[in-house]
PDB file of C-alpha atoms in Angstrom:
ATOM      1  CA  UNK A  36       0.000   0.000   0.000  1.00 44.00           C
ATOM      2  CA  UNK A  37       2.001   2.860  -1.312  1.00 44.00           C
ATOM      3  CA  UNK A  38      -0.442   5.856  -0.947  1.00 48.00           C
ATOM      4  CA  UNK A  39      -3.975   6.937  -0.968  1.00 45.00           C
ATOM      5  CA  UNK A  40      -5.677   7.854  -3.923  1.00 47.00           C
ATOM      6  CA  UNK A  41      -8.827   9.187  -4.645  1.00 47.00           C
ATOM      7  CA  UNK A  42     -11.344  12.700  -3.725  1.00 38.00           C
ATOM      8  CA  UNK A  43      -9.650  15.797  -1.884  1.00 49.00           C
ATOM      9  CA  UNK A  44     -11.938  15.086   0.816  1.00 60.00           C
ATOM     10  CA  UNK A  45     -10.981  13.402   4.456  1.00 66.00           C
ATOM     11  CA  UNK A  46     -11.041   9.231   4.087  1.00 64.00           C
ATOM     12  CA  UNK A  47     -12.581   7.296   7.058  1.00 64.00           C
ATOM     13  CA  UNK A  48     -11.477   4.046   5.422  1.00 66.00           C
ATOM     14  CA  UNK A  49      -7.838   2.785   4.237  1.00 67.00           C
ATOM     15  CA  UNK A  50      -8.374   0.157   1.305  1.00 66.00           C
ATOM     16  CA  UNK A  51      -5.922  -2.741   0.951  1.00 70.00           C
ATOM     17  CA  UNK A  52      -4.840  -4.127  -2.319  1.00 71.00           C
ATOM     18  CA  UNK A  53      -3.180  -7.230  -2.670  1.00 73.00           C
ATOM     19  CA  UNK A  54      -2.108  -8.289  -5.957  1.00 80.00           C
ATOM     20  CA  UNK A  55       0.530 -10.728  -4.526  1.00 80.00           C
ATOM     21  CA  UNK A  56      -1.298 -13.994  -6.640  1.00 82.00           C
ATOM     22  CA  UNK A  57      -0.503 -12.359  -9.395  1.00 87.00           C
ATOM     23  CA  UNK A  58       3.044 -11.511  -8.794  1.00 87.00           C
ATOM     24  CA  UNK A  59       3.190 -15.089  -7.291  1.00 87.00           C
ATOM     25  CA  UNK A  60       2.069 -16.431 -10.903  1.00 89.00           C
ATOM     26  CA  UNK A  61       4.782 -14.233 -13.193  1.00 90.00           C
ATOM     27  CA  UNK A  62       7.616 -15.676 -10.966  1.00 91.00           C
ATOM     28  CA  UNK A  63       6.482 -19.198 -10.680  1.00 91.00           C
ATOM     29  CA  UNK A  64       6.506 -18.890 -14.468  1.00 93.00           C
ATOM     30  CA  UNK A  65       9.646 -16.597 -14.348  1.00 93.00           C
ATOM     31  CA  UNK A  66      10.779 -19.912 -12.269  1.00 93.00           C
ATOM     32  CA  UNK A  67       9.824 -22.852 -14.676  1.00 94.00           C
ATOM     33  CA  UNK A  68      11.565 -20.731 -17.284  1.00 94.00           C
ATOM     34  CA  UNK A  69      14.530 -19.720 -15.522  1.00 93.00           C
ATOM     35  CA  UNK A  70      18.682 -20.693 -16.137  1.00 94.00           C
ATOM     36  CA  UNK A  71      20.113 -22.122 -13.363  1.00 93.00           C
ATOM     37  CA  UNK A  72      21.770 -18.733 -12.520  1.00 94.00           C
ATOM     38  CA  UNK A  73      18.577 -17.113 -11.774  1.00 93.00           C
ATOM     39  CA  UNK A  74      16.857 -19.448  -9.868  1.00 93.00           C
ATOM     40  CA  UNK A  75      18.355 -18.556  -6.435  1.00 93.00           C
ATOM     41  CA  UNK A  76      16.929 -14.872  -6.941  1.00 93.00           C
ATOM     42  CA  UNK A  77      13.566 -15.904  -8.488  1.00 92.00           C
ATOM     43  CA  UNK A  78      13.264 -18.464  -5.608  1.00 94.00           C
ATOM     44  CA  UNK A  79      13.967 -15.524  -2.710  1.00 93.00           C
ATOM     45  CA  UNK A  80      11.256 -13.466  -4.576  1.00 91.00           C
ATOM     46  CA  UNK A  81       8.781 -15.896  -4.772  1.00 91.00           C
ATOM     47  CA  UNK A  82       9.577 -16.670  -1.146  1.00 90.00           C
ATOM     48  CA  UNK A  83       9.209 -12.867  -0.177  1.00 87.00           C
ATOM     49  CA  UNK A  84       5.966 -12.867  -1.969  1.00 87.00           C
ATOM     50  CA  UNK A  85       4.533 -15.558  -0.123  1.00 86.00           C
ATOM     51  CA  UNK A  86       5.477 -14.483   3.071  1.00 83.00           C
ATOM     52  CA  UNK A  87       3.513 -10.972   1.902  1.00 80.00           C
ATOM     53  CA  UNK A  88       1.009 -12.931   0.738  1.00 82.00           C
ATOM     54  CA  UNK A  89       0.575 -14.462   4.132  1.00 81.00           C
ATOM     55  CA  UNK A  90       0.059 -11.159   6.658  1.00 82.00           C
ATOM     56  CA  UNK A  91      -3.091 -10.080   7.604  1.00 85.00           C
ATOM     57  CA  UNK A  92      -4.752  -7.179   6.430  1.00 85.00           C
ATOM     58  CA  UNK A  93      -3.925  -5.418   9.664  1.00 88.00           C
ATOM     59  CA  UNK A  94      -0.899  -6.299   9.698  1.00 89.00           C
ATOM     60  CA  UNK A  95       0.112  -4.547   6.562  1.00 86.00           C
ATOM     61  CA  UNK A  96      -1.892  -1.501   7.363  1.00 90.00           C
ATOM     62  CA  UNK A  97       0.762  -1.316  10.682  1.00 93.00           C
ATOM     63  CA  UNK A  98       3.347  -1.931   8.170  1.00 91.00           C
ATOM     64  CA  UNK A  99       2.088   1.019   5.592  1.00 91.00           C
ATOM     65  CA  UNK A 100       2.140   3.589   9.108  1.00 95.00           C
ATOM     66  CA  UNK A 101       5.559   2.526   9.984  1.00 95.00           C
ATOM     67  CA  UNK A 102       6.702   3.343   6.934  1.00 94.00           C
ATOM     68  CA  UNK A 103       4.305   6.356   6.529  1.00 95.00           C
ATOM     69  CA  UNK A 104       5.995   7.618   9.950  1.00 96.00           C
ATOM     70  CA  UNK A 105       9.686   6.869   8.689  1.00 96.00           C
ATOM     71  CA  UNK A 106       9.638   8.913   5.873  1.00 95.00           C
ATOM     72  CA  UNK A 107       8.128  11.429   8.084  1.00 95.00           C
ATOM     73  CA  UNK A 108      11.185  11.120  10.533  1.00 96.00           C
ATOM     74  CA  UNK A 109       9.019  10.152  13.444  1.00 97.00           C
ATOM     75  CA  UNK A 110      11.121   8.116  15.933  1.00 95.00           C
ATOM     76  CA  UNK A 111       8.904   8.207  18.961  1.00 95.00           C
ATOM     77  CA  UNK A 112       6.088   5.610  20.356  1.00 96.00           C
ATOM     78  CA  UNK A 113       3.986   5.045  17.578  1.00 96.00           C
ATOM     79  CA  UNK A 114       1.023   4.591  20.275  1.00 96.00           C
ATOM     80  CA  UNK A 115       1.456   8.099  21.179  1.00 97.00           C
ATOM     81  CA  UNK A 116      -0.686  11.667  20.001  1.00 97.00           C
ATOM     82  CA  UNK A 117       2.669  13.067  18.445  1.00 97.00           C
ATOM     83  CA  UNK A 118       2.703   9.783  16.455  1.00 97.00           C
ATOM     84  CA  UNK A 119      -1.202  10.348  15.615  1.00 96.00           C
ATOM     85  CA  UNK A 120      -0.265  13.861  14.502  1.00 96.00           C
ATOM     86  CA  UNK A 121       2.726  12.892  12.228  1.00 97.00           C
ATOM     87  CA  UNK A 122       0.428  10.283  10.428  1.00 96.00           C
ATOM     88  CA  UNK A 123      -2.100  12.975   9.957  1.00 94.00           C
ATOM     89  CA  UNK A 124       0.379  15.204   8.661  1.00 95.00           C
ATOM     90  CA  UNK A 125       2.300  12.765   6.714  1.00 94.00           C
ATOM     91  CA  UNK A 126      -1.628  11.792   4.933  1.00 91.00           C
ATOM     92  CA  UNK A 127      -3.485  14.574   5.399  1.00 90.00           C
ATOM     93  CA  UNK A 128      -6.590  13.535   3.441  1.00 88.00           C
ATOM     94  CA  UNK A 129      -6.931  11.106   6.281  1.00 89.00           C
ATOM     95  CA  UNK A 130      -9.749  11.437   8.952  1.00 89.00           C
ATOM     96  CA  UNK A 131      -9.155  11.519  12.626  1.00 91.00           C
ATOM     97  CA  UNK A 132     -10.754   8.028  12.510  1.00 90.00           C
ATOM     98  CA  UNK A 133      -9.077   6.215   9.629  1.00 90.00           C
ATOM     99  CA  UNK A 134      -5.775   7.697  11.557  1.00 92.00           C
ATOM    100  CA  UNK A 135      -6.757   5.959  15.254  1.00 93.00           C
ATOM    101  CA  UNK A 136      -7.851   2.908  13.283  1.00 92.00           C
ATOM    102  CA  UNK A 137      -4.475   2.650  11.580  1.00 93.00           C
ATOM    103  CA  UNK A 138      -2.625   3.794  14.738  1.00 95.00           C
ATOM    104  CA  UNK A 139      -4.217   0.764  16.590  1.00 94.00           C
ATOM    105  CA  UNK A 140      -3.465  -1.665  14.163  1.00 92.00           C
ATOM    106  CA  UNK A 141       0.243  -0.702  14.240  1.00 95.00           C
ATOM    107  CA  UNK A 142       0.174  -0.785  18.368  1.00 96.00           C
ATOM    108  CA  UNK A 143      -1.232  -4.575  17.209  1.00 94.00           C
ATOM    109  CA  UNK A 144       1.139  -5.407  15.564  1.00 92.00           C
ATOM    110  CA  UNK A 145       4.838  -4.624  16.657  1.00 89.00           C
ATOM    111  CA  UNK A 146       7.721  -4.546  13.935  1.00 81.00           C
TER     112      UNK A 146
END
């Protein structure tokens, strides 16, 4: 989950897209295809992907506001207001809600 898209009003909801099947497909192909050098790289990705492919929904939603929070430079709790505020700031077309809701699922699910 990269970024929100969408209206330039406030979102109450985040949306995640998985498209990790797909991906899972082209290297499994990539795989049955694949010289003998390649295969230990194709094999890491394809385990990456499954492992991806594996986490909860919530999960990568804490993921996405780690990251989120990173690139803003915030270093502090992440169950904390400041943190609240930096994910605002860092998103702003996110609502109040949609922030707690994301802020709870990262508090849910430590790094």
């Amino acid at each position: 989950m990269a970024a929100l898209t969408g209206l330039n009003k406030k979102h109450d909801f985040v949306l995640v897209i998985r498209d990790a099947d797909v991906v899972g497909a082209a290297l499994r192909q990539a795989l049955a295809e694949a010289s003998p050098e390649e295969r230990p790289g194709l094999e890491r990705a394809a385990a990456l992907v499954r492992s991806t492919a594996a986490a909860t929904e919530g999960a990568l939603r804490a993921d996405w506001v780690r990251s989120r929070l990173a690139e803003a430079g915030f270093t502090g709790d992440i169950g904390s207001i400041a943190a609240l505020k930096a994910l605002r700031q860092a998103e702003p077309r996110l609502s109040l809600l949609a922030a707690v809701r994301l802020q709870k699922d990262a508090v849910g699910h430590p790094a």
